[in-house]
XYZ file of C-alpha atoms in Angstrom:
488
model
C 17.191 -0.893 9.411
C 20.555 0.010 11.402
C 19.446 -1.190 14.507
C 19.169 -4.318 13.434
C 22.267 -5.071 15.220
C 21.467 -3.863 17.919
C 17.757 -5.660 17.699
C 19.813 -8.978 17.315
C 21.995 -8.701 19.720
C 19.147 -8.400 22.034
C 17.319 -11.025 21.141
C 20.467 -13.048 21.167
C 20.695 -12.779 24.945
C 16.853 -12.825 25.626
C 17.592 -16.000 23.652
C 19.845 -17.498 25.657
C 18.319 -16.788 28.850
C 15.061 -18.521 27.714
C 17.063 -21.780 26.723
C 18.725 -22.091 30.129
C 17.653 -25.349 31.593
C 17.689 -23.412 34.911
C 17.310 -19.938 35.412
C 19.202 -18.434 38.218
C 20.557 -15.550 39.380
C 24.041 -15.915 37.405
C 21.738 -16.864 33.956
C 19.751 -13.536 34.562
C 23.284 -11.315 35.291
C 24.607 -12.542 31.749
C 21.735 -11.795 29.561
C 21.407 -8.168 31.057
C 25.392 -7.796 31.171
C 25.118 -8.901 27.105
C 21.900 -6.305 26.945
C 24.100 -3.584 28.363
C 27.022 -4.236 25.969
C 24.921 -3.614 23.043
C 23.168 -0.621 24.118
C 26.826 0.759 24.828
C 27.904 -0.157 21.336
C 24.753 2.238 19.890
C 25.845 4.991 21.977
C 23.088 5.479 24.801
C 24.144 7.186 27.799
C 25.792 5.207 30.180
C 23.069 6.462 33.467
C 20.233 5.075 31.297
C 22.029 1.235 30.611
C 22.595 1.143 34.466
C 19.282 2.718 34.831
C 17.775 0.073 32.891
C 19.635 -2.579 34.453
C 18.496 -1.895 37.951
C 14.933 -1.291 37.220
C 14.849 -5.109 35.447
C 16.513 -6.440 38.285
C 13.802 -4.870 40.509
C 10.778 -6.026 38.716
C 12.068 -9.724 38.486
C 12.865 -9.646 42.425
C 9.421 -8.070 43.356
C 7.561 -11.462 41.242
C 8.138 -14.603 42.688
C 7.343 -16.451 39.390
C 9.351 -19.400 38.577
C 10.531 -21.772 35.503
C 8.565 -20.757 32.077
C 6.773 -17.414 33.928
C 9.638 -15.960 35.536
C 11.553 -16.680 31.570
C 7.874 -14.631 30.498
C 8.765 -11.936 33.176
C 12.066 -11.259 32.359
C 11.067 -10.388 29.032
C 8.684 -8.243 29.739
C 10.579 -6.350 31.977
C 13.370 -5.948 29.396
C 10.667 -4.891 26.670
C 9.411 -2.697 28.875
C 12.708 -0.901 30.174
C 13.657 -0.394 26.410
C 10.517 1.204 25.491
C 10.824 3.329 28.534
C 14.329 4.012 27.277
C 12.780 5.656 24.120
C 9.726 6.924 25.523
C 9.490 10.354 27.060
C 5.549 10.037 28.654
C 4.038 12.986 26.477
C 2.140 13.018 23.513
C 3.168 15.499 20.722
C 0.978 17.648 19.160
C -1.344 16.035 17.017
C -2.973 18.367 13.842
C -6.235 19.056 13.847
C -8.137 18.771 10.123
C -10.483 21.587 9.185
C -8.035 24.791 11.024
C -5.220 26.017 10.140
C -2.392 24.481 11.930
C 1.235 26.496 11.989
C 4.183 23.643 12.467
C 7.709 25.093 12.747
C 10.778 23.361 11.738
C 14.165 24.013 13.483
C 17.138 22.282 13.692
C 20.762 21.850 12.997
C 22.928 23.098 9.908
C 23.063 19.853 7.832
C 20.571 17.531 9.768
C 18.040 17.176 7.295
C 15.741 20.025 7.764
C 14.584 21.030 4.402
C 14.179 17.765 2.982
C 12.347 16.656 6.143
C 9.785 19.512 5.947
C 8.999 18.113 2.056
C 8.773 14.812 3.689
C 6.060 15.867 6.524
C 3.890 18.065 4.260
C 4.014 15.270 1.447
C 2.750 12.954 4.394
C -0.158 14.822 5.160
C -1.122 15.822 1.490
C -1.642 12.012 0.914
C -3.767 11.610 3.654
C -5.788 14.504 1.820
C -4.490 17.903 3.946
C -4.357 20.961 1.932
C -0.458 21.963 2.913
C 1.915 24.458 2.148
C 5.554 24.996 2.643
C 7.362 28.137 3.735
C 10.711 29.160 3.377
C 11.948 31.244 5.519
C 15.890 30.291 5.898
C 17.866 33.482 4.353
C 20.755 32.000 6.098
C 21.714 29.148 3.604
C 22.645 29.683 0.214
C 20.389 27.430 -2.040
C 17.784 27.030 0.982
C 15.135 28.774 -1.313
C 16.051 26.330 -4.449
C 15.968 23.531 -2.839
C 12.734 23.697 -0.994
C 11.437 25.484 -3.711
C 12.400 22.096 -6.196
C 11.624 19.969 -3.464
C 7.921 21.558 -3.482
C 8.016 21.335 -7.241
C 8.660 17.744 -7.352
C 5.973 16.535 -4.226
C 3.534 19.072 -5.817
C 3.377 21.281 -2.661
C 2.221 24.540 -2.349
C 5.532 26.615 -1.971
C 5.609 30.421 -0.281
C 8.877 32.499 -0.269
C 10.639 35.951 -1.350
C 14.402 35.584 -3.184
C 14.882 39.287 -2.232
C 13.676 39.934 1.309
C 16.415 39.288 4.055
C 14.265 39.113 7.054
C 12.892 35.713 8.074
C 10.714 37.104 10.216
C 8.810 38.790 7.515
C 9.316 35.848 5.084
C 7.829 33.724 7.509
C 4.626 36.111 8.412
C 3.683 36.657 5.208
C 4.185 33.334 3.878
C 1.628 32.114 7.141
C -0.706 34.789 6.174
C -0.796 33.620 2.562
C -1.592 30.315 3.007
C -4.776 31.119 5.745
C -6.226 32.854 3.026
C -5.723 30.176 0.650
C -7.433 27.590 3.630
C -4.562 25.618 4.189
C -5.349 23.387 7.110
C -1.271 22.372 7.404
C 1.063 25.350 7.089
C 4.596 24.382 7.636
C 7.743 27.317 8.014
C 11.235 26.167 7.378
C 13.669 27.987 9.597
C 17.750 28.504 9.089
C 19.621 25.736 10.544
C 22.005 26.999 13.641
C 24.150 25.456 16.344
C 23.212 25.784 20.065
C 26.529 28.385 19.937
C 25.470 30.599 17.369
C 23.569 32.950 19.600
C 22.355 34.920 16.851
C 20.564 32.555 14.872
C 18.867 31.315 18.190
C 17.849 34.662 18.836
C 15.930 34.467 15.080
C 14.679 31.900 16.150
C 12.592 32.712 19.092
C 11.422 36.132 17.016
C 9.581 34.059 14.448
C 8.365 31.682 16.705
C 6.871 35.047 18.884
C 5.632 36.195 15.414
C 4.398 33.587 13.656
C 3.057 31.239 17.244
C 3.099 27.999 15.951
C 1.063 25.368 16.893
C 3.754 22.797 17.174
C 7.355 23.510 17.184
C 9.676 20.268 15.296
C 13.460 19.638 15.991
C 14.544 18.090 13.000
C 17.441 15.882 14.851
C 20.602 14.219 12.894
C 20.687 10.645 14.481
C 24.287 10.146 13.546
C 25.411 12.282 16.566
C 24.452 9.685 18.999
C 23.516 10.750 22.935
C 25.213 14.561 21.900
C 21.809 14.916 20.529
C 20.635 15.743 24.178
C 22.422 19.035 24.658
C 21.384 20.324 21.315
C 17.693 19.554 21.851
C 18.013 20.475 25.835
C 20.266 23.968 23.893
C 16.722 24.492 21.437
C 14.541 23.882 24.620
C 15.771 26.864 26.160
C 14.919 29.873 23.559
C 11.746 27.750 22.133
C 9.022 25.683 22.985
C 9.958 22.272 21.141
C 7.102 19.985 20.926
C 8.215 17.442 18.698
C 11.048 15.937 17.653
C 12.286 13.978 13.924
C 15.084 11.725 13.631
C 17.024 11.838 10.582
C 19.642 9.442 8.733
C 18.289 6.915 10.690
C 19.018 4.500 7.966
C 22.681 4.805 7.790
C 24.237 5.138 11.474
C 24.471 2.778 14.397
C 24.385 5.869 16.906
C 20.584 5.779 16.340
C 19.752 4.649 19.625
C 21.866 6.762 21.673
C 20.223 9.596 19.891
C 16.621 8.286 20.594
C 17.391 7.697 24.277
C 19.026 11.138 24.450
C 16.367 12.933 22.734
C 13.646 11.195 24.948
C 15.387 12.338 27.955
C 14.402 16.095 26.991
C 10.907 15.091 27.102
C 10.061 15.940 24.081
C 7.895 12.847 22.127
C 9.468 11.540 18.472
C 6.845 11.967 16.015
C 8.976 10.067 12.885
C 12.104 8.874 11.924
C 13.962 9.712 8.711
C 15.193 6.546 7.064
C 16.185 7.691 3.125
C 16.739 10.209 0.716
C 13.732 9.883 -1.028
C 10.356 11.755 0.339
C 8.510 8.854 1.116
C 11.728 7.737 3.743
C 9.763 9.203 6.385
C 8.210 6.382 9.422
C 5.775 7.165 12.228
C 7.206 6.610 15.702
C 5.800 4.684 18.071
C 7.969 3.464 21.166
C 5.728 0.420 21.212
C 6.529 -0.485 17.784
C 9.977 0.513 17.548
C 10.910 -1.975 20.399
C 8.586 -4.753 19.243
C 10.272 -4.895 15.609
C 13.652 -3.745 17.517
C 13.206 -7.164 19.253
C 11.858 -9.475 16.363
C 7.958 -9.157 18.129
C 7.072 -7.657 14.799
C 4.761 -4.893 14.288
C 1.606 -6.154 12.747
C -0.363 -2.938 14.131
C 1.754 -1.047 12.147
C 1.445 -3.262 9.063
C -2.147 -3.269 9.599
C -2.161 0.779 9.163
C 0.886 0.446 6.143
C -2.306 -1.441 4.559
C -4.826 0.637 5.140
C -3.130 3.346 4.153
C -1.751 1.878 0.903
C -5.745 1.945 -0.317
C -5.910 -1.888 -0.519
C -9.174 -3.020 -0.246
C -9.168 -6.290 1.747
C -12.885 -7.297 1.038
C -12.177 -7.384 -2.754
C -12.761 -10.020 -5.205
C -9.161 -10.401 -5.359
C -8.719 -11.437 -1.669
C -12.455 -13.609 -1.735
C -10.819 -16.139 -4.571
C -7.627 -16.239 -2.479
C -9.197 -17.440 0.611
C -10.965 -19.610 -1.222
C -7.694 -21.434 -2.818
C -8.510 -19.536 -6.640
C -5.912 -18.150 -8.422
C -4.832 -16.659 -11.774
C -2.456 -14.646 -13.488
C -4.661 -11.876 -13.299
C -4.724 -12.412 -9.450
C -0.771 -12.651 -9.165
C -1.125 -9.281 -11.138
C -3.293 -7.634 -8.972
C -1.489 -8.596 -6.279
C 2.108 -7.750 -7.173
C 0.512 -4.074 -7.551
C -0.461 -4.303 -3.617
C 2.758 -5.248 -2.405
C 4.376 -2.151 -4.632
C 1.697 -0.610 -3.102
C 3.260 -1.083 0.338
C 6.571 0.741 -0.226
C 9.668 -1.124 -0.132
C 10.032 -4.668 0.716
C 12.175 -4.640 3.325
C 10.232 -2.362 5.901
C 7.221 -4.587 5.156
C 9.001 -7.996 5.960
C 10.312 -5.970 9.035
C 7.291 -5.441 10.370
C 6.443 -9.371 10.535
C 7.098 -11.024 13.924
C 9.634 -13.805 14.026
C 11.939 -12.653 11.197
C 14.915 -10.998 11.634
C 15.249 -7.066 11.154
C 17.159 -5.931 8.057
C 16.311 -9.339 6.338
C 15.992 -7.372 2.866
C 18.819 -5.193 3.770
C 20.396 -4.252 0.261
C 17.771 -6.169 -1.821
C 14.646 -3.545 -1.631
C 15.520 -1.893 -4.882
C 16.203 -5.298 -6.593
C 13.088 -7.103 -5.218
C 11.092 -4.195 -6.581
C 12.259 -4.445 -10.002
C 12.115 -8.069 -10.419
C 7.989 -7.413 -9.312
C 7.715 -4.581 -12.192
C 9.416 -7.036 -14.649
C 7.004 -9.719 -14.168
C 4.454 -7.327 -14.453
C 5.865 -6.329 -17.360
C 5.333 -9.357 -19.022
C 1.854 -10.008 -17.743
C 1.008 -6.573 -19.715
C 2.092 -9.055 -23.020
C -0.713 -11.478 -21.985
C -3.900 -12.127 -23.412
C -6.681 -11.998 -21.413
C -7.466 -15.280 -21.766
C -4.218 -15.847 -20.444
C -4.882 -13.895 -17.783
C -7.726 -15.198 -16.480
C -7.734 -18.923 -17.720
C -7.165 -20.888 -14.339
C -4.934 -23.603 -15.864
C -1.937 -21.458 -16.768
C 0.754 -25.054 -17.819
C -2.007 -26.418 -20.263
C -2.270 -22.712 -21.829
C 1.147 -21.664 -21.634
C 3.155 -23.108 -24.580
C 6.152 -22.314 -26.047
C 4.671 -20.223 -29.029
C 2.753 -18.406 -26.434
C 5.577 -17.977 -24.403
C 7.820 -17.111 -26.999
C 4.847 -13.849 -27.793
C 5.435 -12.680 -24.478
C 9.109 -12.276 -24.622
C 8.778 -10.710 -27.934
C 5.973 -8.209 -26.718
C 7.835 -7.085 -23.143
C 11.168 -6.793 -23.970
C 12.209 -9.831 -21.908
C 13.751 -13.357 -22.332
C 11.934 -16.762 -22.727
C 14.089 -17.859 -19.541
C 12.364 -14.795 -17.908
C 9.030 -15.793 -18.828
C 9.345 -19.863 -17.961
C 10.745 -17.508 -14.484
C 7.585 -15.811 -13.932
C 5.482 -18.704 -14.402
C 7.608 -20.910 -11.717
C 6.524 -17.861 -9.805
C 2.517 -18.482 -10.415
C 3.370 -21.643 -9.499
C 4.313 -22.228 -6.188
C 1.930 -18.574 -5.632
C -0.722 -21.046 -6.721
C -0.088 -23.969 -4.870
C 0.603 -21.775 -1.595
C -3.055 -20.135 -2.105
C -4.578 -23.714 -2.779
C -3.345 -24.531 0.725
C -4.254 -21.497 2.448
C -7.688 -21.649 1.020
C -8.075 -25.343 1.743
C -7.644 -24.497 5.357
C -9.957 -21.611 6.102
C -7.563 -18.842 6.589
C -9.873 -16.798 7.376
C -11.277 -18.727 10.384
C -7.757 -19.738 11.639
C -6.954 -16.126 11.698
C -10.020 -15.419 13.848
C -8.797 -18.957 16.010
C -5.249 -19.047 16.356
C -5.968 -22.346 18.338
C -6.999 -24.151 15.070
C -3.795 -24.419 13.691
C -3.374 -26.682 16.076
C -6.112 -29.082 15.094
C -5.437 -32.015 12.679
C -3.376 -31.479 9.793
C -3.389 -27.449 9.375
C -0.292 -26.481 11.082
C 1.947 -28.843 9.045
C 0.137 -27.906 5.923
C 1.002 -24.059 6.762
C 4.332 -24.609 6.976
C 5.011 -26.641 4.143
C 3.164 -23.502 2.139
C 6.034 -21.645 3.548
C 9.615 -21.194 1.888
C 11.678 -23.557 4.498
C 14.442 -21.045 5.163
C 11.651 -18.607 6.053
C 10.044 -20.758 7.994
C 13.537 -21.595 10.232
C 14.408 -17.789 10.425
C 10.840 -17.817 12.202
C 11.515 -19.662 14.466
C 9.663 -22.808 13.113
C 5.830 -24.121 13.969
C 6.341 -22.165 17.304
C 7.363 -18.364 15.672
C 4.383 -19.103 12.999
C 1.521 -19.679 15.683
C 2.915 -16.756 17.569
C 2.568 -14.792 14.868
C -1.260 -16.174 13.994
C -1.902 -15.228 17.567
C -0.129 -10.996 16.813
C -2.143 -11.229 13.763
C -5.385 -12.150 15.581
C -4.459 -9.656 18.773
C -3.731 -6.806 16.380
C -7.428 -7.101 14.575
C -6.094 -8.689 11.042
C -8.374 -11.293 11.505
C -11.118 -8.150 10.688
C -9.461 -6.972 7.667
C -9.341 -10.581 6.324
């Protein structure tokens, strides 16, 4: 994530006031002086730091807390000043299943546009909407290829005319198609334009007066920082923007300048762009955003991420696991799930206690290294799959057969069973103490043993970057809060 900076720097000084053996006035001063200097650094508008700054400074004065509570209060304040930062107040249009709902996409000439429109209608065609894509930007050369390929590729339903060289009547009859083909999610791409091109802005407002869309989206590039306010306020002005996307967010530390600036307009953030690929595309929530921005993790998030991935928590799968019982067939099963779950470094970001961007450049290689061990669990029998004493089964002439069959090397396979290994004995411990019940009773962990035996299931440099015994009951406690304990 490229805040993740930003998100440590943060933390750093929240740190460091928390650790203060007394915290005065000078101790509080530093840590928002520090706070200021990195939201500087990611380019948000000067007013809003020293906006930010007072308004902390007031809510610690009005509370009259001391030692550990006023060290509670100050964080909350700061929590709640960022999310204000990157909150506007309004709620963005939300589709409605069952109508048809128009969405038009505007935005600037290179920000993202048409591969963000494949990205929102593939988002909604997983969740089961019937969707199709217009395009309607005669102003690009290769706008109609692209989209059209783009549609091709997602498997979208794709409406446009090579020939015709008004939008507005590329647009109007490509909405008119779809409502007859009961579309419930019809989305027009426009021609990207600059708030100086008066011409193109001027296009603009005639297809949005044609076509009245339900919901209007400024497709945002995050790179240009707090300059993103004058091109939304610049948009504002000939249409009705509702909603706003954030692109490139993945490869520019200007992305919280832009998010402050585009919240100032008003108008909500409804996702963020963070890759090429079509599945890149995050829903924003300010809550969120700030909680993982600040290490607090985002387990309501990961609790949708799973939901939405299809996996079934109640299965026998997840049963034997909290019960300590574990195979190859399990590990398997498993290893799908977390593929499942996109890629691994969004998922580990949305775990409190570790640090943001901990898989930063590894996603790609952490994926493969899953699809090669499941690559050589295809070679297995399945009585090697399912026998539940995997060293007295595995021996070399076995082992040997497996390389053969996948492609792989015996070092690989003695690799993959190391793996099953310490899988196993993690799940033994889990199961042995009820993690089910603890989940439910954060407070257990604390009783006898449990705790200790938790931790020592966990990879030690994990478990530091945590924040020790203290960041793994806190994050029990999120898990328990968010409703995991339900899906468990």
């Amino acid at each position: 994530m490229v805040l993740a900076e930003l998100g440590s720097k943060i933390t750093r000084a929240l740190a460091t006031m928390k650790n203060s053996t007394v915290l005065d006035e000078q101790v509080i001063d530093d840590m928002l002086k520090e706070i200021q200097r990195a939201l500087l650094e990611s380019d948000v508008n000067v007013r809003m730091v020293l906006s930010l700054r007072e308004n902390v400074k007031k809510k610690i004065s009005a509370d009259d807390a001391g030692g550990y509570n006023k060290r509670k209060l100050v964080q909350q304040a700061v929590f709640s000043e960022l999310k204000r930062l990157v909150d506007p107040g309004h709620k963005p249009y939300q589709p409605k299943r069952k109508q048809t709902n128009v969405i038009m996409f505007v935005g600037l000439q290179g920000a993202g546009k048409t591969t963000t429109v494949t990205k929102y209608a593939l988002y909604y065609q997983k969740k089961g909407w019937k969707t199709g894509v217009v395009c309607a930007d005669t102003f690009r050369a290769g706008a109609y290829d692209q989209l059209k390929q783009n549609a091709t590729k997602a498997k979208l339903k794709f409406y446009g005319d090579y020939t015709e060289t008004d939008p507005v009547l590329i647009a109007a009859g490509g909405v008119e198609h779809f409502k007859k083909e009961g579309c419930e999610l019809i989305i027009v791409d426009t021609s990207g334009r600059h708030k100086q091109e008066a011409s193109l802005l001027d296009e603009m407002e005639q297809v949005a007066k044609t076509i009245k869309p339900d919901d209007i989206v400024f497709v945002m590039d995050s790179s240009i920082g707090q300059a993103a306010q004058a091109q939304a306020d610049a948009f504002q002005k000939k249409v009705e923007v509702g909603s706003v996307i954030m692109t490139k967010f993945d490869g520019h530390a200007k992305g919280g300048g832009a998010l402050s600036a585009v919240a100032a307009t008003g108008a909500p953030i409804i996702f963020l762009g963070t890759g090429e690929h079509f599945d890149d595309l995050e829903v924003f929530s300010a809550q969120s955003f700030v909680s993982r921005l600040l290490g607090f993790g985002d387990v309501e998030g990961l609790v949708d991420k799973i939901k939405s991935a299809g996996i079934d928590s109640q299965s026998d799968l997840y049963k034997r696991f909290t019960e300590g019982d574990f195979t190859l067939r399990d590990m398997y099963e498993h290893l799908q799930n977390v593929i499942k779950l996109g890629p691994m470094g969004k998922f580990m970001d949305m775990l409190p206690g570790l640090p943001q961007g901990m898989m930063k450049g590894k996603e790609k290689e952490s994926t493969q290294h899953l699809k090669v061990f499941m690559t050589m669990m295809d070679s297995m029998t399945d009585f090697e799959l399912d026998h539940g004493q995997v060293k007295k089964v595995m021996n070399p002439s076995r082992i040997n057969r497996i390389a053969r069959g996948s492609g792989r090397s015996v070092a690989e396979v003695n690799d993959l069973l190391k793996a099953y290994t310490k899988f196993e004995e993690m799940v033994k411990k889990v199961g042995k103490m009820r993690f089910k019940q603890m989940a439910k009773d954060p407070s257990a962990m604390m009783r006898g043993n449990q705790m200790a035996q938790l931790a020592k299931a966990i990879d030690p440099n994990v478990l530091k970057q945590m924040g020790g015994y203290g960041g793994l009951q806190n994050m029990m406690k999120q898990f328990s809060a968010s409703g995991l304990d339900k899906m468990l």
